[in-house]
Short mmCIF file of C-alpha atoms in Angstrom, two decimals:
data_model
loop_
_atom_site.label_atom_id
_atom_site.label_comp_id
_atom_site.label_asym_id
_atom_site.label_seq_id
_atom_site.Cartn_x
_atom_site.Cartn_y
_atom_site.Cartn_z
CA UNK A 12 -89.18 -142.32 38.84
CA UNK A 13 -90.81 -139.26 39.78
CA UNK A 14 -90.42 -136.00 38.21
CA UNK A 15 -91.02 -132.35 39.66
CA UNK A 16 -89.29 -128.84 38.13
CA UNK A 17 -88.76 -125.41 38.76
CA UNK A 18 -90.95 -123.57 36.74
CA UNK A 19 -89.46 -120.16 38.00
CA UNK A 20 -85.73 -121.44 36.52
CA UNK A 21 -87.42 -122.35 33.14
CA UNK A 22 -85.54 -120.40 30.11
CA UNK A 23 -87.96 -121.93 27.54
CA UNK A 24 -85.76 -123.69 25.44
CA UNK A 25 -87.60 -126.65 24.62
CA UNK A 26 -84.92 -129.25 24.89
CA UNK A 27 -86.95 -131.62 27.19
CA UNK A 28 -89.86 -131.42 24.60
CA UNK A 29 -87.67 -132.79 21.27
CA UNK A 30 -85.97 -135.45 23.64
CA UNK A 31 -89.05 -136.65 25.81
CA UNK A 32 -92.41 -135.16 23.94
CA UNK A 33 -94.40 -137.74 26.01
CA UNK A 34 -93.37 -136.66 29.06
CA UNK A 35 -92.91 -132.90 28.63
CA UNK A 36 -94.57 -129.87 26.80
CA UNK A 37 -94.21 -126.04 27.57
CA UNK A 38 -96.59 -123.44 27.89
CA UNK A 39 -98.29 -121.31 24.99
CA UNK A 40 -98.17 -118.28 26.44
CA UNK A 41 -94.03 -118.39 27.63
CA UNK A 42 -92.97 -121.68 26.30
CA UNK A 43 -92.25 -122.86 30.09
CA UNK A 44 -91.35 -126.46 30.79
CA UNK A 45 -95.32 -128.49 31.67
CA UNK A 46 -95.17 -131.68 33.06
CA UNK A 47 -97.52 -134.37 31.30
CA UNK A 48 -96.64 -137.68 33.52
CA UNK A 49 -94.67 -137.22 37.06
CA UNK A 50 -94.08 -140.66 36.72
CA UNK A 51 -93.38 -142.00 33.63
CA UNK A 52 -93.23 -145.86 32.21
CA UNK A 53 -90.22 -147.49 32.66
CA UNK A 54 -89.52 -146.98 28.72
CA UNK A 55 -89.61 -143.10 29.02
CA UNK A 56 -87.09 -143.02 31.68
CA UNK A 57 -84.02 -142.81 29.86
CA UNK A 58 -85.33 -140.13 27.60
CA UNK A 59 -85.95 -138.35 31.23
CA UNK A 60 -82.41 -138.28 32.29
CA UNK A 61 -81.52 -136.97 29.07
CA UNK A 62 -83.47 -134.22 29.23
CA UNK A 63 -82.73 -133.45 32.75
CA UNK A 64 -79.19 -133.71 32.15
CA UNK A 65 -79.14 -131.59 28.99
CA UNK A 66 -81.73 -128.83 30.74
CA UNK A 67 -79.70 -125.71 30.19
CA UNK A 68 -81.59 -124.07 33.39
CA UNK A 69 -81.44 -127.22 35.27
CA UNK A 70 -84.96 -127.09 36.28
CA UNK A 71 -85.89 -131.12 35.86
CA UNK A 72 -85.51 -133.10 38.85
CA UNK A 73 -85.76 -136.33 39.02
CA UNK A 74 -86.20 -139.11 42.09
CA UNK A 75 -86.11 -142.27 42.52
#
């Protein structure tokens, strides 16, 4: 899995970082999505698609 997001969509809402803390974070300064691991362990990934699916911007992206 590889992730990559659009920063420019990002409301700041933080969902990613309560579901997947390991794998996101968001900026002081704005609260905009960060990515810590493009490519997470197998054992983050379904924590991932939860986030990306529940992304109210839709800015994660994930491939395969």
């Amino acid at each position: 899995m590889k992730i990559t997001i659009d920063a420019d969509k990002c409301c700041a809402a933080g969902q990613c970082v309560l579901i997947a803390p390991e794998v996101f974070d968001q900026r002081d300064e704005d609260g905009v999505v960060v990515v810590l691991d493009d490519a997470p362990p197998a054992a983050q990934h379904d924590a991932v698609r939860e986030a990306a699916a529940i992304c109210p911007a839709a800015v994660i992206e994930l491939h395969a």
